[in-house]
Each structure stands twice: as structure tokens, then as C-alpha cells.
């Protein structure tokens, strides 16, 4: 039944330095481009990116985002670049400050949620403002759904004209404060998405050790997969992942077990209703 190609999205670099960081996490823009190229060659067709400053700190520098996009466009033909507008370690007024560089996609959270030890705050006005900027610069949002309520907010925003159909939603699971990595909950979210936005596409992402679990469930349930060192630093409980490409390779190999294939850049673009080339 399921012969549909799976888009593999790679989240190469987390927004904040982590306590137990993995030296394989690319920090400088040139490291990020190199890591992305390896992941692209392993099968990833979307790269989700946060940029970092010279000391490895979170950064909102639009020029770094632009340099990354240019490098990926050059070295990874057809790959879709997705800028993060995520808030950890960034001031809210700077979170959309690079959208004028027109990445093909950008992340957009449609609600606030608690993360371990912090509030991931997305004020209603900020959500609308980011959505408007994405419309203005022709950027397709990837909706980051940390909670079920965020899905219904998407439905409302589509009705208001703040989001264009078909939308692409990412279900994120498996961290304290957000939805747990629970298959019944994922299935329920997919059912609801299919009801309220029947033409939407979806990806699932699991945090930490749940990454591989969500990769399996997404393949089984007909969705798309996200992997990468932003969400998970380990290959398994015994060792750290050696690269983003290693995590992508693992998902690419899994696709055959579910009768799926790895989406090519052209297929990914078709599935997401993005232009064939840029
Ligand atoms: Zn991110």
C-alpha cells in the first residue's frame, strides 16, 4: 500500500549550546554547509537550520542565514532550506528578521508551551506577524505542533488567510512539557489533521531517544521523517551520533522496511507544493 516517498528532514544544529554537547554538531556556517551536504547525499531533502555566533551562542544574524542558504543552494541542488524562527535564546523581534532572504520554508510555532525549565513563548501577535512575513516573502511555513491546540490554531489561521493551504505540519513529541511519544496520540493528531485540513502534509519528530521511535511511526503511518543532531545527539544509548548524515542514513535505510522510498528533491517539492526549482 504505502509506496509513497518519505521526505527526510535534517535538523543539523540546535538553537542553544547543550550541556553535554556532541562535537559532531556543526557550529560555524561552513561546518553547517558541509554537514548539510553529507546529509543531503545520505537522502535528506529539507534542512532545518538555526545559526550560531562565533562563541557558539544562539544567533539571529540574517547574514549568517543568507550565507548558509547560498552555500546549500550551491552544494545541494534542489534541497529545501528551512530557516528556524524558533525562540530559544533569541529575542522575539529578531526571530523573523531573516525572512526577507526568502528561504523556501521557515518554521512557525502556533502556540506557547513549556519546555524543561523554560516557557517557549509564542505570543499570538508574534505568530500572526511571522505568518504575515512568510506570506510577504513567499516562504512556506512548517507548522511546529507541540500540542494539539496548535493544530486548531492552524485551522483558524487558514480561515483568516494568514496561512496558505496546503499546510505542512510537524508533530513534535517526547519531551517533558509537550506531548509524549505515544503512538495513539500521534494517530489521533493525524486523524484530526486529516479532518480539519484534509490536504495537509505532515512530518513527525521525536526528541532524544524518541527520535528513532517517531521515525518508525511516521514511516508506518504514511508521514515524513525528521532527524538530526538538533533533536538528538546520540546514535543509541551506547554512543553519540557521529554526524547528521549518520542519522539520515539510518532513516533512509528504514524506509524499505515500510515499503517506502526516500523522496528525491523533485518529489519532496511536489509533495510540499513547492516550485520545481529555485
Ligand atoms: Zn529548530
PDB file of C-alpha atoms and ligand atoms in Angstrom:
ATOM      1  CA  UNK A   1       0.000   0.000   0.000  1.00  0.00           C
ATOM      2  CA  UNK A   2       2.466   2.575   1.207  1.00  0.00           C
ATOM      3  CA  UNK A   3       4.733   3.279  -1.713  1.00  0.00           C
ATOM      4  CA  UNK A   4       4.734   6.979  -1.136  1.00  0.00           C
ATOM      5  CA  UNK A   5       8.120   8.642  -0.875  1.00  0.00           C
ATOM      6  CA  UNK A   6       9.265   9.860   2.531  1.00  0.00           C
ATOM      7  CA  UNK A   7      10.769  13.314   2.814  1.00  0.00           C
ATOM      8  CA  UNK A   8      13.705  13.236   5.215  1.00  0.00           C
ATOM      9  CA  UNK A   9      14.239  16.495   7.019  1.00  0.00           C
ATOM     10  CA  UNK A  10      17.509  17.069   8.865  1.00  0.00           C
ATOM     11  CA  UNK A  11      17.761  19.492  11.787  1.00  0.00           C
ATOM     12  CA  UNK A  12      21.505  19.949  11.855  1.00  0.00           C
ATOM     13  CA  UNK A  13      22.184  22.314  14.778  1.00  0.00           C
ATOM     14  CA  UNK A  14      20.225  23.060  17.940  1.00  0.00           C
ATOM     15  CA  UNK A  15      19.413  26.614  18.884  1.00  0.00           C
ATOM     16  CA  UNK A  16      21.266  26.521  22.198  1.00  0.00           C
ATOM     17  CA  UNK A  17      24.571  25.002  23.233  1.00  0.00           C
ATOM     18  CA  UNK A  18      23.680  21.843  25.159  1.00  0.00           C
ATOM     19  CA  UNK A  19      25.199  20.785  28.440  1.00  0.00           C
ATOM     20  CA  UNK A  20      26.543  17.537  27.081  1.00  0.00           C
ATOM     21  CA  UNK A  21      27.215  18.652  23.539  1.00  0.00           C
ATOM     22  CA  UNK A  22      28.313  16.381  20.753  1.00  0.00           C
ATOM     23  CA  UNK A  23      31.415  17.594  18.874  1.00  0.00           C
ATOM     24  CA  UNK A  24      29.733  16.484  15.638  1.00  0.00           C
ATOM     25  CA  UNK A  25      27.210  19.362  15.914  1.00  0.00           C
ATOM     26  CA  UNK A  26      28.138  21.872  13.189  1.00  0.00           C
ATOM     27  CA  UNK A  27      28.526  25.395  14.574  1.00  0.00           C
ATOM     28  CA  UNK A  28      30.097  27.730  12.003  1.00  0.00           C
ATOM     29  CA  UNK A  29      28.276  28.354   8.740  1.00  0.00           C
ATOM     30  CA  UNK A  30      30.942  26.460   6.779  1.00  0.00           C
ATOM     31  CA  UNK A  31      30.625  23.453   9.125  1.00  0.00           C
ATOM     32  CA  UNK A  32      26.854  23.656   8.735  1.00  0.00           C
ATOM     33  CA  UNK A  33      27.058  23.648   4.940  1.00  0.00           C
ATOM     34  CA  UNK A  34      29.465  20.697   4.991  1.00  0.00           C
ATOM     35  CA  UNK A  35      27.274  18.737   7.406  1.00  0.00           C
ATOM     36  CA  UNK A  36      24.197  19.523   5.293  1.00  0.00           C
ATOM     37  CA  UNK A  37      25.881  18.339   2.122  1.00  0.00           C
ATOM     38  CA  UNK A  38      26.724  14.992   3.755  1.00  0.00           C
ATOM     39  CA  UNK A  39      23.136  14.693   4.980  1.00  0.00           C
ATOM     40  CA  UNK A  40      21.809  15.593   1.521  1.00  0.00           C
ATOM     41  CA  UNK A  41      23.973  12.908  -0.061  1.00  0.00           C
ATOM     42  CA  UNK A  42      22.560  10.454   2.503  1.00  0.00           C
ATOM     43  CA  UNK A  43      18.970  11.300   1.474  1.00  0.00           C
ATOM     44  CA  UNK A  44      17.815  14.439   3.300  1.00  0.00           C
ATOM     45  CA  UNK A  45      15.858  16.893   1.158  1.00  0.00           C
ATOM     46  CA  UNK A  46      14.926  19.531   3.773  1.00  0.00           C
ATOM     47  CA  UNK A  47      17.462  21.189   6.063  1.00  0.00           C
ATOM     48  CA  UNK A  48      16.159  22.996   9.152  1.00  0.00           C
ATOM     49  CA  UNK A  49      18.683  25.477  10.472  1.00  0.00           C
ATOM     50  CA  UNK A  50      19.461  27.677  13.468  1.00  0.00           C
ATOM     51  CA  UNK A  51      22.634  29.730  13.199  1.00  0.00           C
ATOM     52  CA  UNK A  52      25.178  30.283  15.948  1.00  0.00           C
ATOM     53  CA  UNK A  53      27.539  33.126  16.783  1.00  0.00           C
ATOM     54  CA  UNK A  54      31.327  32.963  16.941  1.00  0.00           C
ATOM     55  CA  UNK A  55      31.240  31.698  20.529  1.00  0.00           C
ATOM     56  CA  UNK A  56      28.664  29.058  19.668  1.00  0.00           C
ATOM     57  CA  UNK A  57      25.820  31.074  21.208  1.00  0.00           C
ATOM     58  CA  UNK A  58      22.361  31.404  19.645  1.00  0.00           C
ATOM     59  CA  UNK A  59      22.305  33.991  16.889  1.00  0.00           C
ATOM     60  CA  UNK A  60      19.679  35.801  14.838  1.00  0.00           C
ATOM     61  CA  UNK A  61      22.189  37.244  12.350  1.00  0.00           C
ATOM     62  CA  UNK A  62      20.388  37.429   8.978  1.00  0.00           C
ATOM     63  CA  UNK A  63      23.704  37.377   7.116  1.00  0.00           C
ATOM     64  CA  UNK A  64      24.611  34.009   8.592  1.00  0.00           C
ATOM     65  CA  UNK A  65      21.271  32.626   7.488  1.00  0.00           C
ATOM     66  CA  UNK A  66      21.859  34.013   3.999  1.00  0.00           C
ATOM     67  CA  UNK A  67      25.397  32.588   3.787  1.00  0.00           C
ATOM     68  CA  UNK A  68      24.058  29.203   4.824  1.00  0.00           C
ATOM     69  CA  UNK A  69      21.266  29.307   2.248  1.00  0.00           C
ATOM     70  CA  UNK A  70      23.649  30.311  -0.534  1.00  0.00           C
ATOM     71  CA  UNK A  71      26.074  27.517   0.370  1.00  0.00           C
ATOM     72  CA  UNK A  72      23.355  24.881   0.443  1.00  0.00           C
ATOM     73  CA  UNK A  73      21.867  26.074  -2.838  1.00  0.00           C
ATOM     74  CA  UNK A  74      25.321  25.733  -4.390  1.00  0.00           C
ATOM     75  CA  UNK A  75      26.320  22.358  -2.954  1.00  0.00           C
ATOM     76  CA  UNK A  76      22.968  20.576  -2.608  1.00  0.00           C
ATOM     77  CA  UNK A  77      20.954  21.081  -5.809  1.00  0.00           C
ATOM     78  CA  UNK A  78      17.220  21.062  -5.163  1.00  0.00           C
ATOM     79  CA  UNK A  79      17.466  20.809  -1.385  1.00  0.00           C
ATOM     80  CA  UNK A  80      14.850  22.838   0.517  1.00  0.00           C
ATOM     81  CA  UNK A  81      16.270  25.295   3.060  1.00  0.00           C
ATOM     82  CA  UNK A  82      14.126  25.923   6.116  1.00  0.00           C
ATOM     83  CA  UNK A  83      15.091  28.744   8.498  1.00  0.00           C
ATOM     84  CA  UNK A  84      14.066  28.376  12.122  1.00  0.00           C
ATOM     85  CA  UNK A  85      12.051  31.169  13.683  1.00  0.00           C
ATOM     86  CA  UNK A  86      12.251  29.271  16.978  1.00  0.00           C
ATOM     87  CA  UNK A  87      12.600  31.297  20.111  1.00  0.00           C
ATOM     88  CA  UNK A  88      15.094  29.643  22.432  1.00  0.00           C
ATOM     89  CA  UNK A  89      17.833  32.144  23.195  1.00  0.00           C
ATOM     90  CA  UNK A  90      16.505  34.727  20.760  1.00  0.00           C
ATOM     91  CA  UNK A  91      14.636  37.974  21.199  1.00  0.00           C
ATOM     92  CA  UNK A  92      11.172  37.842  19.706  1.00  0.00           C
ATOM     93  CA  UNK A  93      11.588  40.884  17.452  1.00  0.00           C
ATOM     94  CA  UNK A  94      14.602  39.228  15.787  1.00  0.00           C
ATOM     95  CA  UNK A  95      13.005  35.868  15.140  1.00  0.00           C
ATOM     96  CA  UNK A  96      11.663  36.777  11.697  1.00  0.00           C
ATOM     97  CA  UNK A  97      14.472  39.205  10.880  1.00  0.00           C
ATOM     98  CA  UNK A  98      15.980  36.952   8.193  1.00  0.00           C
ATOM     99  CA  UNK A  99      12.809  36.025   6.300  1.00  0.00           C
ATOM    100  CA  UNK A 100      13.479  38.700   3.673  1.00  0.00           C
ATOM    101  CA  UNK A 101      16.242  36.382   2.454  1.00  0.00           C
ATOM    102  CA  UNK A 102      13.389  34.195   1.233  1.00  0.00           C
ATOM    103  CA  UNK A 103      14.178  30.683   2.358  1.00  0.00           C
ATOM    104  CA  UNK A 104      11.735  28.296   0.715  1.00  0.00           C
ATOM    105  CA  UNK A 105      10.448  27.284   4.146  1.00  0.00           C
ATOM    106  CA  UNK A 106      10.577  28.517   7.741  1.00  0.00           C
ATOM    107  CA  UNK A 107       9.360  27.006  10.974  1.00  0.00           C
ATOM    108  CA  UNK A 108       6.358  28.559  12.722  1.00  0.00           C
ATOM    109  CA  UNK A 109       5.037  27.523  16.122  1.00  0.00           C
ATOM    110  CA  UNK A 110       1.349  28.252  16.517  1.00  0.00           C
ATOM    111  CA  UNK A 111       1.218  28.357  20.293  1.00  0.00           C
ATOM    112  CA  UNK A 112       3.227  28.540  23.500  1.00  0.00           C
ATOM    113  CA  UNK A 113       4.337  25.556  25.518  1.00  0.00           C
ATOM    114  CA  UNK A 114       6.512  24.688  28.490  1.00  0.00           C
ATOM    115  CA  UNK A 115       9.913  23.210  27.789  1.00  0.00           C
ATOM    116  CA  UNK A 116      12.064  21.772  30.578  1.00  0.00           C
ATOM    117  CA  UNK A 117      12.950  24.747  32.773  1.00  0.00           C
ATOM    118  CA  UNK A 118      11.558  27.409  30.451  1.00  0.00           C
ATOM    119  CA  UNK A 119       8.500  28.746  28.660  1.00  0.00           C
ATOM    120  CA  UNK A 120       8.650  28.530  24.890  1.00  0.00           C
ATOM    121  CA  UNK A 121       6.698  31.697  24.350  1.00  0.00           C
ATOM    122  CA  UNK A 122       4.890  32.447  21.104  1.00  0.00           C
ATOM    123  CA  UNK A 123       2.652  35.439  21.650  1.00  0.00           C
ATOM    124  CA  UNK A 124      -0.466  35.451  19.426  1.00  0.00           C
ATOM    125  CA  UNK A 125       0.693  38.739  17.879  1.00  0.00           C
ATOM    126  CA  UNK A 126       4.135  37.297  17.113  1.00  0.00           C
ATOM    127  CA  UNK A 127       2.612  34.211  15.481  1.00  0.00           C
ATOM    128  CA  UNK A 128       0.455  36.380  13.211  1.00  0.00           C
ATOM    129  CA  UNK A 129       3.337  38.721  12.441  1.00  0.00           C
ATOM    130  CA  UNK A 130       5.641  35.846  11.448  1.00  0.00           C
ATOM    131  CA  UNK A 131       2.883  34.297   9.332  1.00  0.00           C
ATOM    132  CA  UNK A 132       2.342  37.620   7.526  1.00  0.00           C
ATOM    133  CA  UNK A 133       6.046  37.969   6.818  1.00  0.00           C
ATOM    134  CA  UNK A 134       6.096  34.454   5.390  1.00  0.00           C
ATOM    135  CA  UNK A 135       3.218  35.364   3.092  1.00  0.00           C
ATOM    136  CA  UNK A 136       5.000  38.558   2.067  1.00  0.00           C
ATOM    137  CA  UNK A 137       8.248  36.784   1.191  1.00  0.00           C
ATOM    138  CA  UNK A 138       6.616  33.670  -0.240  1.00  0.00           C
ATOM    139  CA  UNK A 139       8.035  31.362   2.434  1.00  0.00           C
ATOM    140  CA  UNK A 140       6.149  28.134   3.140  1.00  0.00           C
ATOM    141  CA  UNK A 141       5.751  27.641   6.887  1.00  0.00           C
ATOM    142  CA  UNK A 142       6.360  24.351   8.593  1.00  0.00           C
ATOM    143  CA  UNK A 143       3.933  24.413  11.492  1.00  0.00           C
ATOM    144  CA  UNK A 144       5.610  23.209  14.667  1.00  0.00           C
ATOM    145  CA  UNK A 145       2.858  21.494  16.659  1.00  0.00           C
ATOM    146  CA  UNK A 146       3.984  20.770  20.208  1.00  0.00           C
ATOM    147  CA  UNK A 147       0.431  20.378  21.425  1.00  0.00           C
ATOM    148  CA  UNK A 148      -2.954  19.529  19.920  1.00  0.00           C
ATOM    149  CA  UNK A 149      -4.298  23.044  20.437  1.00  0.00           C
ATOM    150  CA  UNK A 150      -1.723  24.337  17.956  1.00  0.00           C
ATOM    151  CA  UNK A 151      -3.376  22.325  15.206  1.00  0.00           C
ATOM    152  CA  UNK A 152      -6.706  24.099  15.686  1.00  0.00           C
ATOM    153  CA  UNK A 153      -4.927  27.412  15.648  1.00  0.00           C
ATOM    154  CA  UNK A 154      -3.627  26.468  12.201  1.00  0.00           C
ATOM    155  CA  UNK A 155      -7.188  25.790  11.042  1.00  0.00           C
ATOM    156  CA  UNK A 156      -8.194  29.245  12.286  1.00  0.00           C
ATOM    157  CA  UNK A 157      -5.230  30.925  10.603  1.00  0.00           C
ATOM    158  CA  UNK A 158      -6.001  29.237   7.274  1.00  0.00           C
ATOM    159  CA  UNK A 159      -9.585  30.581   7.508  1.00  0.00           C
ATOM    160  CA  UNK A 160      -8.214  34.041   8.298  1.00  0.00           C
ATOM    161  CA  UNK A 161      -5.939  33.936   5.279  1.00  0.00           C
ATOM    162  CA  UNK A 162      -2.784  34.039   7.405  1.00  0.00           C
ATOM    163  CA  UNK A 163      -1.699  30.613   6.189  1.00  0.00           C
ATOM    164  CA  UNK A 164      -1.989  29.217   2.685  1.00  0.00           C
ATOM    165  CA  UNK A 165      -3.298  25.730   2.028  1.00  0.00           C
ATOM    166  CA  UNK A 166      -1.943  23.118   1.751  1.00  0.00           C
ATOM    167  CA  UNK A 167      -0.092  23.492   5.035  1.00  0.00           C
ATOM    168  CA  UNK A 168       2.754  21.337   6.239  1.00  0.00           C
ATOM    169  CA  UNK A 169       2.659  20.366   9.912  1.00  0.00           C
ATOM    170  CA  UNK A 170       5.322  18.812  12.076  1.00  0.00           C
ATOM    171  CA  UNK A 171       4.226  16.901  15.165  1.00  0.00           C
ATOM    172  CA  UNK A 172       6.920  17.080  17.842  1.00  0.00           C
ATOM    173  CA  UNK A 173       6.764  14.570  20.663  1.00  0.00           C
ATOM    174  CA  UNK A 174       8.756  13.146  23.500  1.00  0.00           C
ATOM    175  CA  UNK A 175       9.930  15.894  25.816  1.00  0.00           C
ATOM    176  CA  UNK A 176       8.604  16.935  29.268  1.00  0.00           C
ATOM    177  CA  UNK A 177       6.020  19.724  28.820  1.00  0.00           C
ATOM    178  CA  UNK A 178       4.995  18.748  25.278  1.00  0.00           C
ATOM    179  CA  UNK A 179       3.079  15.721  24.022  1.00  0.00           C
ATOM    180  CA  UNK A 180       4.619  12.365  24.919  1.00  0.00           C
ATOM    181  CA  UNK A 181       5.978   9.917  22.357  1.00  0.00           C
ATOM    182  CA  UNK A 182       2.746   7.960  22.331  1.00  0.00           C
ATOM    183  CA  UNK A 183       1.541   6.279  19.163  1.00  0.00           C
ATOM    184  CA  UNK A 184      -2.153   6.621  19.989  1.00  0.00           C
ATOM    185  CA  UNK A 185      -1.684  10.356  20.494  1.00  0.00           C
ATOM    186  CA  UNK A 186       0.171  10.644  17.187  1.00  0.00           C
ATOM    187  CA  UNK A 187      -2.578   8.717  15.397  1.00  0.00           C
ATOM    188  CA  UNK A 188      -5.205  10.974  16.944  1.00  0.00           C
ATOM    189  CA  UNK A 189      -3.345  14.075  15.789  1.00  0.00           C
ATOM    190  CA  UNK A 190      -3.105  12.694  12.247  1.00  0.00           C
ATOM    191  CA  UNK A 191      -6.843  11.904  12.252  1.00  0.00           C
ATOM    192  CA  UNK A 192      -7.650  15.405  13.422  1.00  0.00           C
ATOM    193  CA  UNK A 193      -5.316  16.969  10.872  1.00  0.00           C
ATOM    194  CA  UNK A 194      -6.985  14.949   8.120  1.00  0.00           C
ATOM    195  CA  UNK A 195     -10.382  16.212   9.306  1.00  0.00           C
ATOM    196  CA  UNK A 196      -9.638  19.887   9.677  1.00  0.00           C
ATOM    197  CA  UNK A 197      -7.064  20.291   6.882  1.00  0.00           C
ATOM    198  CA  UNK A 198      -7.505  17.331   4.514  1.00  0.00           C
ATOM    199  CA  UNK A 199      -4.859  18.462   2.035  1.00  0.00           C
ATOM    200  CA  UNK A 200      -2.139  18.993   4.667  1.00  0.00           C
ATOM    201  CA  UNK A 201       1.106  17.035   4.757  1.00  0.00           C
ATOM    202  CA  UNK A 202       2.905  16.054   7.946  1.00  0.00           C
ATOM    203  CA  UNK A 203       6.227  15.130   9.469  1.00  0.00           C
ATOM    204  CA  UNK A 204       6.844  13.676  12.917  1.00  0.00           C
ATOM    205  CA  UNK A 205       9.843  14.443  15.102  1.00  0.00           C
ATOM    206  CA  UNK A 206      10.841  12.781  18.375  1.00  0.00           C
ATOM    207  CA  UNK A 207      13.212  14.317  20.884  1.00  0.00           C
ATOM    208  CA  UNK A 208      16.227  12.453  22.264  1.00  0.00           C
ATOM    209  CA  UNK A 209      15.825   8.694  22.340  1.00  0.00           C
ATOM    210  CA  UNK A 210      12.329   9.073  20.888  1.00  0.00           C
ATOM    211  CA  UNK A 211      13.750  10.246  17.560  1.00  0.00           C
ATOM    212  CA  UNK A 212      14.062   6.772  16.094  1.00  0.00           C
ATOM    213  CA  UNK A 213      10.674   5.744  17.519  1.00  0.00           C
ATOM    214  CA  UNK A 214       8.942   8.623  15.749  1.00  0.00           C
ATOM    215  CA  UNK A 215      10.876   7.888  12.541  1.00  0.00           C
ATOM    216  CA  UNK A 216       9.403   4.380  12.595  1.00  0.00           C
ATOM    217  CA  UNK A 217       5.864   5.541  13.337  1.00  0.00           C
ATOM    218  CA  UNK A 218       5.957   8.221  10.640  1.00  0.00           C
ATOM    219  CA  UNK A 219       7.112   5.705   8.060  1.00  0.00           C
ATOM    220  CA  UNK A 220       4.401   3.271   9.107  1.00  0.00           C
ATOM    221  CA  UNK A 221       1.611   5.868   9.174  1.00  0.00           C
ATOM    222  CA  UNK A 222       2.469   7.482   5.841  1.00  0.00           C
ATOM    223  CA  UNK A 223       4.140  10.657   7.020  1.00  0.00           C
ATOM    224  CA  UNK A 224       7.551  12.202   6.633  1.00  0.00           C
ATOM    225  CA  UNK A 225      10.547  11.995   8.950  1.00  0.00           C
ATOM    226  CA  UNK A 226      12.783  14.413  10.777  1.00  0.00           C
ATOM    227  CA  UNK A 227      16.128  13.502  12.228  1.00  0.00           C
ATOM    228  CA  UNK A 228      19.373  15.285  13.069  1.00  0.00           C
ATOM    229  CA  UNK A 229      21.530  16.466  15.928  1.00  0.00           C
ATOM    230  CA  UNK A 230      19.242  19.343  16.954  1.00  0.00           C
ATOM    231  CA  UNK A 231      16.743  16.876  18.390  1.00  0.00           C
ATOM    232  CA  UNK A 232      19.029  14.040  19.406  1.00  0.00           C
ATOM    233  CA  UNK A 233      22.766  13.802  19.953  1.00  0.00           C
ATOM    234  CA  UNK A 234      23.036  10.024  20.243  1.00  0.00           C
ATOM    235  CA  UNK A 235      23.061   7.159  17.804  1.00  0.00           C
ATOM    236  CA  UNK A 236      21.918   4.838  20.597  1.00  0.00           C
ATOM    237  CA  UNK A 237      22.359   4.512  24.341  1.00  0.00           C
ATOM    238  CA  UNK A 238      25.957   3.407  23.930  1.00  0.00           C
ATOM    239  CA  UNK A 239      27.384   6.187  21.803  1.00  0.00           C
ATOM    240  CA  UNK A 240      26.972   9.667  20.388  1.00  0.00           C
ATOM    241  CA  UNK A 241      25.972  10.050  16.745  1.00  0.00           C
ATOM    242  CA  UNK A 242      28.998  10.649  14.547  1.00  0.00           C
ATOM    243  CA  UNK A 243      27.255  13.073  12.176  1.00  0.00           C
ATOM    244  CA  UNK A 244      23.931  14.312  10.890  1.00  0.00           C
ATOM    245  CA  UNK A 245      24.499  12.091   7.855  1.00  0.00           C
ATOM    246  CA  UNK A 246      24.679   9.010  10.073  1.00  0.00           C
ATOM    247  CA  UNK A 247      21.213   9.776  11.468  1.00  0.00           C
ATOM    248  CA  UNK A 248      19.835  10.445   7.974  1.00  0.00           C
ATOM    249  CA  UNK A 249      21.312   7.191   6.662  1.00  0.00           C
ATOM    250  CA  UNK A 250      19.534   5.297   9.413  1.00  0.00           C
ATOM    251  CA  UNK A 251      16.155   6.726   8.359  1.00  0.00           C
ATOM    252  CA  UNK A 252      16.894   6.173   4.667  1.00  0.00           C
ATOM    253  CA  UNK A 253      17.637   2.509   5.372  1.00  0.00           C
ATOM    254  CA  UNK A 254      14.453   2.161   7.419  1.00  0.00           C
ATOM    255  CA  UNK A 255      12.193   3.324   4.589  1.00  0.00           C
ATOM    256  CA  UNK A 256      12.454  -0.013   2.764  1.00  0.00           C
ATOM    257  CA  UNK A 257      11.195  -1.874   5.846  1.00  0.00           C
ATOM    258  CA  UNK A 258       7.942   0.032   5.473  1.00  0.00           C
ATOM    259  CA  UNK A 259       7.717  -0.262   1.696  1.00  0.00           C
ATOM    260  CA  UNK A 260       8.583   3.420   1.370  1.00  0.00           C
ATOM    261  CA  UNK A 261      11.242   5.169  -0.675  1.00  0.00           C
ATOM    262  CA  UNK A 262      13.369   8.203   0.096  1.00  0.00           C
ATOM    263  CA  UNK A 263      11.937  11.282  -1.634  1.00  0.00           C
ATOM    264  CA  UNK A 264      14.189  12.926  -4.189  1.00  0.00           C
ATOM    265  CA  UNK A 265      14.362  16.731  -4.144  1.00  0.00           C
ATOM    266  CA  UNK A 266      11.905  16.821  -7.055  1.00  0.00           C
ATOM    267  CA  UNK A 267       9.471  14.515  -5.237  1.00  0.00           C
ATOM    268  CA  UNK A 268       9.788  16.478  -1.997  1.00  0.00           C
ATOM    269  CA  UNK A 269       8.955  19.676  -3.871  1.00  0.00           C
ATOM    270  CA  UNK A 270       5.945  18.098  -5.496  1.00  0.00           C
ATOM    271  CA  UNK A 271       4.645  16.695  -2.194  1.00  0.00           C
ATOM    272  CA  UNK A 272       5.029  20.083  -0.485  1.00  0.00           C
ATOM    273  CA  UNK A 273       3.641  22.081  -3.440  1.00  0.00           C
ATOM    274  CA  UNK A 274       6.915  23.981  -3.766  1.00  0.00           C
ATOM    275  CA  UNK A 275       8.346  25.168  -7.107  1.00  0.00           C
ATOM    276  CA  UNK A 276      10.324  22.544  -9.004  1.00  0.00           C
ATOM    277  CA  UNK A 277      13.476  24.619  -8.894  1.00  0.00           C
ATOM    278  CA  UNK A 278      14.589  27.903  -7.422  1.00  0.00           C
TER     279      UNK A 278
HETATM  280 ZN1  LIG B   1      14.834  24.023  15.415  1.00  0.00          ZN
END
